[in-house]
Amino acid sequence: MVVYALLIAHLLADFYFQPSSLANGKLKKLPLALLHFAIYTVTLVIPLMLFTAPDQIWKALLIIAGSHCLIDSVRILIEKNTKQKYPILLFETDQA
């Protein structure tokens, strides 16, 4: 059940709560990338609070949000350096 809740939170944070202006803007401006990471982290808190032991929430949040931040940052750097917009492989890797 927790996997489904986290998957829904991920999809909400990456698509529903991230309009195209933010998705495109985070490639150019660090504050917009940080805003996306904050939205993603806050979105994860609810399912973690419902399905995770209280003493484990921060560990899970750090691992999941931290890995998302790292993956998004690497994808942004690759896109900037290759001058490509959302290559399918990078997009699929990010979503995996």
Coordinates of C-alpha atoms in Angstrom, one line a residue, residues 11-64:
L11 CA 3.1 11.5 -10.0
L12 CA 1.2 14.4 -8.3
A13 CA 4.4 16.2 -7.5
D14 CA 6.1 15.7 -10.9
F15 CA 3.0 16.4 -13.1
Y16 CA 0.0 17.9 -11.4
F17 CA 1.8 20.2 -9.0
Q18 CA 4.5 21.1 -11.6
P19 CA 3.0 23.3 -14.4
S20 CA 4.9 23.4 -17.6
S21 CA 6.2 26.9 -16.7
L22 CA 7.9 25.4 -13.6
A23 CA 9.1 22.3 -15.5
N24 CA 10.8 24.5 -18.1
G25 CA 11.9 27.2 -15.7
K26 CA 13.7 24.8 -13.4
L27 CA 16.1 24.1 -16.3
K28 CA 17.2 27.7 -16.3
K29 CA 16.8 29.1 -12.8
L30 CA 18.0 27.5 -9.6
P31 CA 15.2 29.0 -7.4
L32 CA 12.6 27.2 -9.6
A33 CA 14.4 23.9 -9.3
L34 CA 14.5 24.4 -5.5
L35 CA 10.8 25.2 -5.6
H36 CA 10.1 21.9 -7.4
F37 CA 12.2 20.0 -4.9
A38 CA 10.3 21.6 -2.0
I39 CA 6.9 20.8 -3.6
Y40 CA 8.0 17.2 -4.2
T41 CA 9.2 16.8 -0.6
V42 CA 6.1 18.3 0.9
T43 CA 3.9 16.0 -1.3
L44 CA 5.8 13.0 0.1
V45 CA 5.2 13.9 3.7
I46 CA 1.5 12.9 3.7
P47 CA 1.8 9.3 2.5
L48 CA 4.9 8.8 4.7
M49 CA 3.0 10.1 7.7
L50 CA 0.1 7.6 7.0
F51 CA 2.2 4.5 6.2
T52 CA 5.5 4.9 7.9
A53 CA 6.5 4.6 11.6
P54 CA 7.0 8.0 13.1
D55 CA 10.7 7.4 13.8
Q56 CA 11.3 6.4 10.2
I57 CA 9.6 9.3 8.3
W58 CA 12.6 11.5 8.2
K59 CA 14.9 8.7 7.0
A60 CA 12.5 7.7 4.2
L61 CA 11.9 11.4 3.3
L62 CA 15.7 12.0 3.1
I63 CA 16.3 8.9 0.9
I64 CA 13.3 9.4 -1.4

